[in-house]
XYZ file of C-alpha atoms in Angstrom:
409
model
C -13.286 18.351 -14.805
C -9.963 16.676 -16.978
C -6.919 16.780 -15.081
C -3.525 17.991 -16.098
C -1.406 14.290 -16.695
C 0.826 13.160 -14.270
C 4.058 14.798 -13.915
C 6.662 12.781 -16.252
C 3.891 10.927 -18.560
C 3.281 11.859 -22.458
C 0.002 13.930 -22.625
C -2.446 11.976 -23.874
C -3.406 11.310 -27.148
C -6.931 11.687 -28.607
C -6.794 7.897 -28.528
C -6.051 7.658 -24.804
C -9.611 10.032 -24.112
C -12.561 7.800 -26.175
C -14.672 10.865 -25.099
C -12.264 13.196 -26.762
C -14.105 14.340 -30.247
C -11.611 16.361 -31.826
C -8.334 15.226 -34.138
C -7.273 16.637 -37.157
C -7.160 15.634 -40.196
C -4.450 16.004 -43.218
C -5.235 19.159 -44.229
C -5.266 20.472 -40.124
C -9.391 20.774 -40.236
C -10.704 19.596 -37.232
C -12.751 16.499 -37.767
C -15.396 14.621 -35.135
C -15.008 11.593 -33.980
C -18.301 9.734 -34.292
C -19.076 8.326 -30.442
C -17.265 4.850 -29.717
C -19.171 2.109 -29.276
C -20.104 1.001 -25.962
C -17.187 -2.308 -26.098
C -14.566 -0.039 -27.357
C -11.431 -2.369 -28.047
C -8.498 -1.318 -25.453
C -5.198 -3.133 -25.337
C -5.536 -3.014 -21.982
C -5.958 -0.099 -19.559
C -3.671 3.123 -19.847
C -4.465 3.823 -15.989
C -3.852 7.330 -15.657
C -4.659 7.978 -11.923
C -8.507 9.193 -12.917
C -9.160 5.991 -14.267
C -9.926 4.172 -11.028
C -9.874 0.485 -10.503
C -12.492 -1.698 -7.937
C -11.127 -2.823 -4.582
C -14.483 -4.607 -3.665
C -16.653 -1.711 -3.359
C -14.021 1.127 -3.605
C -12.768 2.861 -6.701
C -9.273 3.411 -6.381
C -6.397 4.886 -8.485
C -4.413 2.695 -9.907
C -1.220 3.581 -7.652
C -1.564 4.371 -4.026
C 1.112 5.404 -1.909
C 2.938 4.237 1.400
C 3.178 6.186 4.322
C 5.545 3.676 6.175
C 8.391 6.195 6.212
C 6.483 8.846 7.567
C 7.203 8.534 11.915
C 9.989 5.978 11.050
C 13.342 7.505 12.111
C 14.815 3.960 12.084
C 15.022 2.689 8.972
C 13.311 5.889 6.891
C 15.193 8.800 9.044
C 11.937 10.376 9.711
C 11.876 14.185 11.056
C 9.169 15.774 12.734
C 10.383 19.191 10.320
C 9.466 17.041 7.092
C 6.103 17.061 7.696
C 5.190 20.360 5.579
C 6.943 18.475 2.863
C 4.776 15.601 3.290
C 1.571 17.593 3.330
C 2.761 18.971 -0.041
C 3.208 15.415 -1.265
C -0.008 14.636 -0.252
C -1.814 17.760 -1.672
C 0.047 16.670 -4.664
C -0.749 13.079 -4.942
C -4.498 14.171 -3.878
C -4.660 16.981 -7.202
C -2.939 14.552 -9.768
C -5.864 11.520 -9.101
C -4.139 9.625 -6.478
C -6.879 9.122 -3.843
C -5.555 5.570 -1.928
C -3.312 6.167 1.009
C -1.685 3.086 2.818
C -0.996 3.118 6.583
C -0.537 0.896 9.872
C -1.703 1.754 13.545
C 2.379 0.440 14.212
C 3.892 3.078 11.816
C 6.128 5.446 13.661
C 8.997 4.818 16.503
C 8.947 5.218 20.045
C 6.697 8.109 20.961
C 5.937 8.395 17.307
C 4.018 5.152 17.378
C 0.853 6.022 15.305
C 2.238 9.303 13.540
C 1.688 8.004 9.512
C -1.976 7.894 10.757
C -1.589 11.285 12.690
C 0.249 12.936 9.742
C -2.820 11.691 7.262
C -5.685 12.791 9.277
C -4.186 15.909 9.603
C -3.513 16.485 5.798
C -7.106 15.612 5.032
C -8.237 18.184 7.068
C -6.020 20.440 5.817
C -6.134 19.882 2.627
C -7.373 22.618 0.277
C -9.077 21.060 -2.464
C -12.315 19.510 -4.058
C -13.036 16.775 -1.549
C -16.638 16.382 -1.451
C -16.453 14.131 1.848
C -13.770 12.268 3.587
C -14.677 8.969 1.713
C -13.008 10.448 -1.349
C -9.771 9.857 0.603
C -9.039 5.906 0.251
C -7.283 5.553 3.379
C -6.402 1.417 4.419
C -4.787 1.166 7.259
C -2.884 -1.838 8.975
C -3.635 -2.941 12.545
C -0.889 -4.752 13.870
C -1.932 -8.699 15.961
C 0.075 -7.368 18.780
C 0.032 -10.193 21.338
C -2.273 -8.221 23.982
C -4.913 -8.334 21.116
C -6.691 -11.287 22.098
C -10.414 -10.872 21.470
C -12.112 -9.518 18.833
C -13.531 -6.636 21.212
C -9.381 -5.885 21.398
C -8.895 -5.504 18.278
C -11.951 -3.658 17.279
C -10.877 -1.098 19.747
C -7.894 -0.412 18.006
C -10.398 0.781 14.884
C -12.395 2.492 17.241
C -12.013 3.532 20.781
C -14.117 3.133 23.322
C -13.423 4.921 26.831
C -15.649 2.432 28.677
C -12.984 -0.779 27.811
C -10.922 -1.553 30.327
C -8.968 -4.765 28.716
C -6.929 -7.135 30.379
C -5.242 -9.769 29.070
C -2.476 -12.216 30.544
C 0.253 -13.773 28.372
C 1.901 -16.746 29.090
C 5.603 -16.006 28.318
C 8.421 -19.003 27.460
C 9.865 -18.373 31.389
C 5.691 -18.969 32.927
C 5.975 -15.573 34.076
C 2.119 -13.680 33.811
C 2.186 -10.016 32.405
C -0.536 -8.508 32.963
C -1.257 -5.734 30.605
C -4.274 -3.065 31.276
C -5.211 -0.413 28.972
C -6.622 2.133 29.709
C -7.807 5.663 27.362
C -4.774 7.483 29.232
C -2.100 5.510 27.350
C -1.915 7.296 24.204
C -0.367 4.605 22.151
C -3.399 2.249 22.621
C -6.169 5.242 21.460
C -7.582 4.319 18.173
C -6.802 4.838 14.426
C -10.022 6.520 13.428
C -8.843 8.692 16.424
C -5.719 9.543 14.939
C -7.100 9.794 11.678
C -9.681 11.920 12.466
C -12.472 9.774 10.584
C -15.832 8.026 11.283
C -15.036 4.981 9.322
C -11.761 3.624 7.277
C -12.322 3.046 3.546
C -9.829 -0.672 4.118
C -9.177 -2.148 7.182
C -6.767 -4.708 6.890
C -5.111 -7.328 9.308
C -1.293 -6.246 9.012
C -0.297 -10.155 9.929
C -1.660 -13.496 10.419
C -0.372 -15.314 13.952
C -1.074 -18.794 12.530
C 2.772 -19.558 12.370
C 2.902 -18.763 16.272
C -0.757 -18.219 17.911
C -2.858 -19.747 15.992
C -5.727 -19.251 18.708
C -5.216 -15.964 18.483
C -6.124 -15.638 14.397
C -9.348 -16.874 14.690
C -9.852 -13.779 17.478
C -8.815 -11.077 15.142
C -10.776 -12.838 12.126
C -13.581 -12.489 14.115
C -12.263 -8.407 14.611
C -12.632 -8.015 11.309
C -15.860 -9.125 11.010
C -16.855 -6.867 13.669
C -15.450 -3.595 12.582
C -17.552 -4.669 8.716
C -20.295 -4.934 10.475
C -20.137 -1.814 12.931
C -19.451 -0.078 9.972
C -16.628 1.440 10.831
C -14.356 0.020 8.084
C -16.418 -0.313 4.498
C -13.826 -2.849 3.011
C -11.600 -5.512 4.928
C -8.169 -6.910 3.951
C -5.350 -8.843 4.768
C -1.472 -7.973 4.846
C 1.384 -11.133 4.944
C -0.847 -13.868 3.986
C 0.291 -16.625 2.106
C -1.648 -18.531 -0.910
C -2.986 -21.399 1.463
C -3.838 -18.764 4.588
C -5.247 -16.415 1.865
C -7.798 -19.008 1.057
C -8.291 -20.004 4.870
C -9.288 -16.503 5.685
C -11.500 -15.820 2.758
C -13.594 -19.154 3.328
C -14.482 -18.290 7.235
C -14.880 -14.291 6.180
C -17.697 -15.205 3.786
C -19.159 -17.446 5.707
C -19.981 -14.391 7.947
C -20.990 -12.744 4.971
C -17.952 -10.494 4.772
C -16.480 -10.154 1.329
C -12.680 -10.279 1.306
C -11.593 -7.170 -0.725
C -7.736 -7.259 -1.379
C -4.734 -8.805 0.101
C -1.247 -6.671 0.378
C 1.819 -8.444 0.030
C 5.437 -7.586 -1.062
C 5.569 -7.653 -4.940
C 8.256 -6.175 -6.900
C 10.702 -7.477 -9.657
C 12.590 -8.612 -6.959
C 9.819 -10.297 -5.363
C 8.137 -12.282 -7.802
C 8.891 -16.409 -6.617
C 6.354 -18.968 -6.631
C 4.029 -18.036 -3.740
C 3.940 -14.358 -4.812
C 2.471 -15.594 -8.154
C 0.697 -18.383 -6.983
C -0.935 -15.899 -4.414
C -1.498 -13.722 -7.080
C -3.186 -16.179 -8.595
C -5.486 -16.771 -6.348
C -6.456 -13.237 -5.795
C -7.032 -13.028 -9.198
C -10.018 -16.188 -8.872
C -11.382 -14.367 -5.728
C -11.919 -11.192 -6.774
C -9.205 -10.197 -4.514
C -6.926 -7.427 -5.230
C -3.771 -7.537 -5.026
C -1.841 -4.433 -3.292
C 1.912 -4.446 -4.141
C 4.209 -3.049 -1.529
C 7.665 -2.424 -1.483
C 7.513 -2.491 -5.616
C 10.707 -0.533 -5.905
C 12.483 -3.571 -3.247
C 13.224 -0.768 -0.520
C 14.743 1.187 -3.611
C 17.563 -1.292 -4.914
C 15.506 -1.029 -8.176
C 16.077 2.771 -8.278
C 19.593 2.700 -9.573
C 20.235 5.527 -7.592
C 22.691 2.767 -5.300
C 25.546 0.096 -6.171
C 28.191 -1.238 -4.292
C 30.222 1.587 -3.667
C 26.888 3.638 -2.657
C 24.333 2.564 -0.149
C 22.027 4.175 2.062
C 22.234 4.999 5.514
C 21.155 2.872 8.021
C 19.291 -0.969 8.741
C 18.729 -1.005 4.700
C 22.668 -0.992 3.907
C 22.952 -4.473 5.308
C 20.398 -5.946 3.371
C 21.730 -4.138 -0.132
C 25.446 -5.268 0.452
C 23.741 -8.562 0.030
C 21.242 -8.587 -2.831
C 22.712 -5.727 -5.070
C 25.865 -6.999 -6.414
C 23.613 -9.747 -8.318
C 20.953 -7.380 -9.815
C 23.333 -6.137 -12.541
C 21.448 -7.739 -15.480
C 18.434 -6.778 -14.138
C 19.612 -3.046 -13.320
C 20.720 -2.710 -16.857
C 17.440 -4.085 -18.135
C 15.679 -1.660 -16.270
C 18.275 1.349 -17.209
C 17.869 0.241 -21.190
C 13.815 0.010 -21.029
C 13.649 3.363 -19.198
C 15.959 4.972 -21.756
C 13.885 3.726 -24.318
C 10.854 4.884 -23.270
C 12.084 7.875 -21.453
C 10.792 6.949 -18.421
C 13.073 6.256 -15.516
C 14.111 2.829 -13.664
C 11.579 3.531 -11.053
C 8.759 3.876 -13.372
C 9.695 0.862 -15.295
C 9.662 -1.125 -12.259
C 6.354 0.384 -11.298
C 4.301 0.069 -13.860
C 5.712 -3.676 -14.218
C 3.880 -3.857 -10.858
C 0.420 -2.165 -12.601
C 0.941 -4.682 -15.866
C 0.473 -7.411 -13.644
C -2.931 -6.558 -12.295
C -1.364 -5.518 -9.010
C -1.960 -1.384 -7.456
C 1.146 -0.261 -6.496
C 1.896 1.562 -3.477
C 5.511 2.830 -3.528
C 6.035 4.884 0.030
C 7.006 8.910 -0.807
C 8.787 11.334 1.080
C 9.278 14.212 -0.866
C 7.540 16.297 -3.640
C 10.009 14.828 -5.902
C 9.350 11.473 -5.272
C 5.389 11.948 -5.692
C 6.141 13.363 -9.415
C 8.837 10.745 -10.614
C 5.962 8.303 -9.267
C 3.098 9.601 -11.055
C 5.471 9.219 -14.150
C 4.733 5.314 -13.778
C 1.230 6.227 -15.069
C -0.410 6.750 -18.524
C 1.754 4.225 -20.677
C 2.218 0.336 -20.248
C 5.210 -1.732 -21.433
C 4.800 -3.959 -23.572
C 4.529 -8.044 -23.222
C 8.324 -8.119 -24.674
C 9.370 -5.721 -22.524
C 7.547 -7.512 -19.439
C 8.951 -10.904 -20.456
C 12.730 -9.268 -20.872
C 12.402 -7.978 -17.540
C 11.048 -10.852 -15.861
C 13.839 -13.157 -17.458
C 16.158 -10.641 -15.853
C 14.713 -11.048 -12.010
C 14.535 -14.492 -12.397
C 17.983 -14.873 -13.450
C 19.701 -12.844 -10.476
C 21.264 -14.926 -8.226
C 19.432 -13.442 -5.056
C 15.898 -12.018 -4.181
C 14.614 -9.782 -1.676
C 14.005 -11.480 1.632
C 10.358 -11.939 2.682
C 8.517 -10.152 5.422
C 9.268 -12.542 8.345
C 5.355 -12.899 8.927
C 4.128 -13.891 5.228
C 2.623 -17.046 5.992
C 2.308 -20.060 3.259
C-alpha cells in the first residue's frame, strides 16, 4: 500500500515511483510508461522512508530516530507527562516509514534509568497500526560496559535476564579498596532490556563503548557478550557505538572469526563532526560492509538555527554552545541560504547531508513537531555543489563539536 510522503517533502514525481505508469502528455492524455528496465539509471537514491536500506540482514529506513532524550531530565528536561506526546511521535514516525528506533539500557536518570527502553516497548504494544510482528519495529539498543560487567555471562544478562544469576564481581578501585557488587532480580535497574522492551529478541544489539582506553581486559569479555547474545539469538544483528577506525577493525577481525558478522558501527557524525577519524572511520565501514549510524547529526541542535549567542538552551548544553557557536556563522548562513533555496529548513539540510554521505541518520525527537520537520529531510538529495559548499563551510569554522569522551582511535 503507497504511503502519503513525509510531512515537508515535494510529492513525488512520476519519476521518483519507476512503478508509477501514468504521466501525461502535451495534450493532458494519459500516456503509459512502458516497464523500466531491470538497471534503471538513478542518480542516486531519493530515500523516502519506504525505500529501506540493509544493515546486515535488516532493512531499515533511511533515518531512524534517537530516543536519548526520552528519561533524560538532565540534559533533555525529560517529564514523565510527555510521554503521550512521545507515543504520538512514535505512531507518527511508525505510519510515515520510519521503522529503526535507537536506544541504550543507560538512557534515563536516577530512577528513570532504563525508561527510553520502557517508553518503546510500551509504544509497540500500543501502537495501533499494521505491524505484522514485532520484528517490523527496528529497535538497536545500547548496552552500556559498566565496570561490574565483567564476563560475557554479565553482559548477556543485561540482553536477557535470567533469575537464576546471581553475579558477583569485585573491582579493584585506585585507593585498593574491594566493592563487592551482587545483583540480584530484585534490583530493578539491573533487569534486562528485552524486559523493558517487552521483546523476545532485539533487531541490533550494539556495544555502547569500547574499555580499551581503560580496561582493556574487560573488552575482550563483552566481545565475547556479543557473540553470545548472536548466537542465543536474542539479538539478530550486532554493533558497535564509540569505536574508532583502528578499534573498528580490531573488533570486526575477532567477531568474524566467531563467525559473527559485524553489521554497523554508530558514531557522532554531523557537519560539525566530520574530522579525519570520522571519515577515515567512515571509510572503513564503507570496505566492511559496515553501516554507518550517524548520531547527534544536528550537533545537539547548534545546526538548527533556532540558537545564537544571545539565545541558548537551558541547561549542561549552554556551556558547550557558548563555545562552538560564535564560529559557525559561515556555516549557519550556508545552511540558512541552501534551505531557502530548496525550501527545506536548516535541519533538513543538515540531515540529509548526513543521508548523502552513505550514513542513516538518527536525529533524537521529542515532539510531534520535531518528527514532521524530520521526515522533511527525506525524498530530495542536495546536490554535489551544494555538499561541497557546505563541507567547505564546516571545515572552515574555527571550532568543532567535542567528541564523545569514549570514541576510541
Amino acid at each position: 500500500m503507497a504511503l502519503p510522503p513525509a510531512a515537508g517533502a515535494p510529492a513525488p514525481a512520476p519519476a521518483m515511483m519507476p512503478f508509477a505508469a501514468r504521466s501525461r502528455g502535451p495534450g493532458g492524455g494519459k500516456l503509459r510508461r512502458p516497464s523500466p528496465p531491470q538497471t534503471a539509471l538513478r542518480l542516486g537514491p531519493l530515500f523516502w522512508p519506504w525505500e529501506k536500506v540493509k544493515v546486515g540482514p535488516l532493512s531499515v529506513s533511511p533515518m531512524g530516530f534517537g530516543t536519548w532524550a526520552w528519561g533524560n531530565q538532565l540534559l533533555w528536561g525529560y517529564q514523565e507527562s510527555m510521554d503521550s506526546e512521545l507515543q504520538e511521535c512514535f505512531n507518527l514516525a511508525l505510519r510515515s516509514g520510519i521503522n529503526l528506533f535507537d536506544t541504550a539500557d543507560s538512557y534515563g536518570t536516577g530512577r528513570l534509568n532504563g525508561q527510553s527502553e520502557r517508553l518503546l516497548g510500551k509504544f509497540i504494544r500500543d501502537f495501533e497500526g499494521p505491524i505484522k510482528s514485532r520484528d517490523d519495529v527496528v529497535i538497536a539498543t545500547k548496552f552500556a560496559a559498566y565496570p561490574w560487567r565483567l564476563t560475557s555471562g554479565q553482559f548477556v544478562g543485561a540482553c536477557k535476564y535470567s533469575p537464576n544469576l546471581n553475579y558477583k564481581a569485585t573491582i579493584e578501585h585506585n585507593m585498593s579498596i574491594s566493592l563487592r557488587v551482587y545483583v540480584t532480580h530484585e534490583m530493578p535497574i539491573f533487569r534486562s532490556s528485552l524486559e523493558r522492551l517487552q521483546l523476545d529478541r532485539l533487531a541490533i544489539g550494539q556495544l555502547h563503548w569500547s574499555t580499551a582506553n581503560y580496561a582493556p581486559l574487560q573488552e575482550r569479555a563483552l566481545w565475547d557478550g556479543l557473540v553470545e547474545m548472536y548466537e542465543k539469538g536474542l539479538v539478530r544483528a550486532v554493533g558497535v557505538s564509540n569505536y574508532g577506525p583502528k578499534q573498528l577493525l580490531k573488533i570486526h577481525s575477532y567477531l568474524a572469526s566467531k563467525g559473527v558478522p559485524l553489521s554497523s558501527a554508530q558514531v557522532q557524525f554531523s557537519l560539525l563532526s566530520m574530522g579525519d577519524e570520522q571519515m577515515e572511520l567512515k571509510t572503513v565501514c564503507d570496505s566492511l560492509g559496515i553501516r554507518l549510524i550517524a548520531y547527534s547529526p544536528l550537533g545537539l541542535g547548534m545546526l538548527t538555527g533556532k540558537y545564537d549567542a544571545s539565545n541558548l538552551p537551558k541547561g549542561p548544553r549552554s556551556v558547550l554552545f557558548r563555545q562552538i557557536l560564535p564560529g559557525l556563522d559561515s556555516l549557519l548562513s550556508c545552511l540558512r541560504r541552501i534551505a531557502e533555496k530548496k525550501g527545506k529548513t536548516m535541519s533538513q539540510v543538515a540531515i540529509n547531508w548526513c543521508i548523502c554521505k552513505g550514513t542513516i541518520p538518527i536525529p533524537g525527537v521529542k515532539t510531534v513537531r520535531h518528527v514532521e520537520e524530520n521526515l522533511g529531510a527525506l525524498g530530495w538529495r542536495l546536490s554535489p555543489a551544494e555538499i561541497s559548499e557546505l563541507e567547505s563551510a564546516a571545515m572552515a569554522a574555527p571550532k568543532k563539536m567535542i567528541q564523545n569522551v569514549f570514541q576510541t582511535a
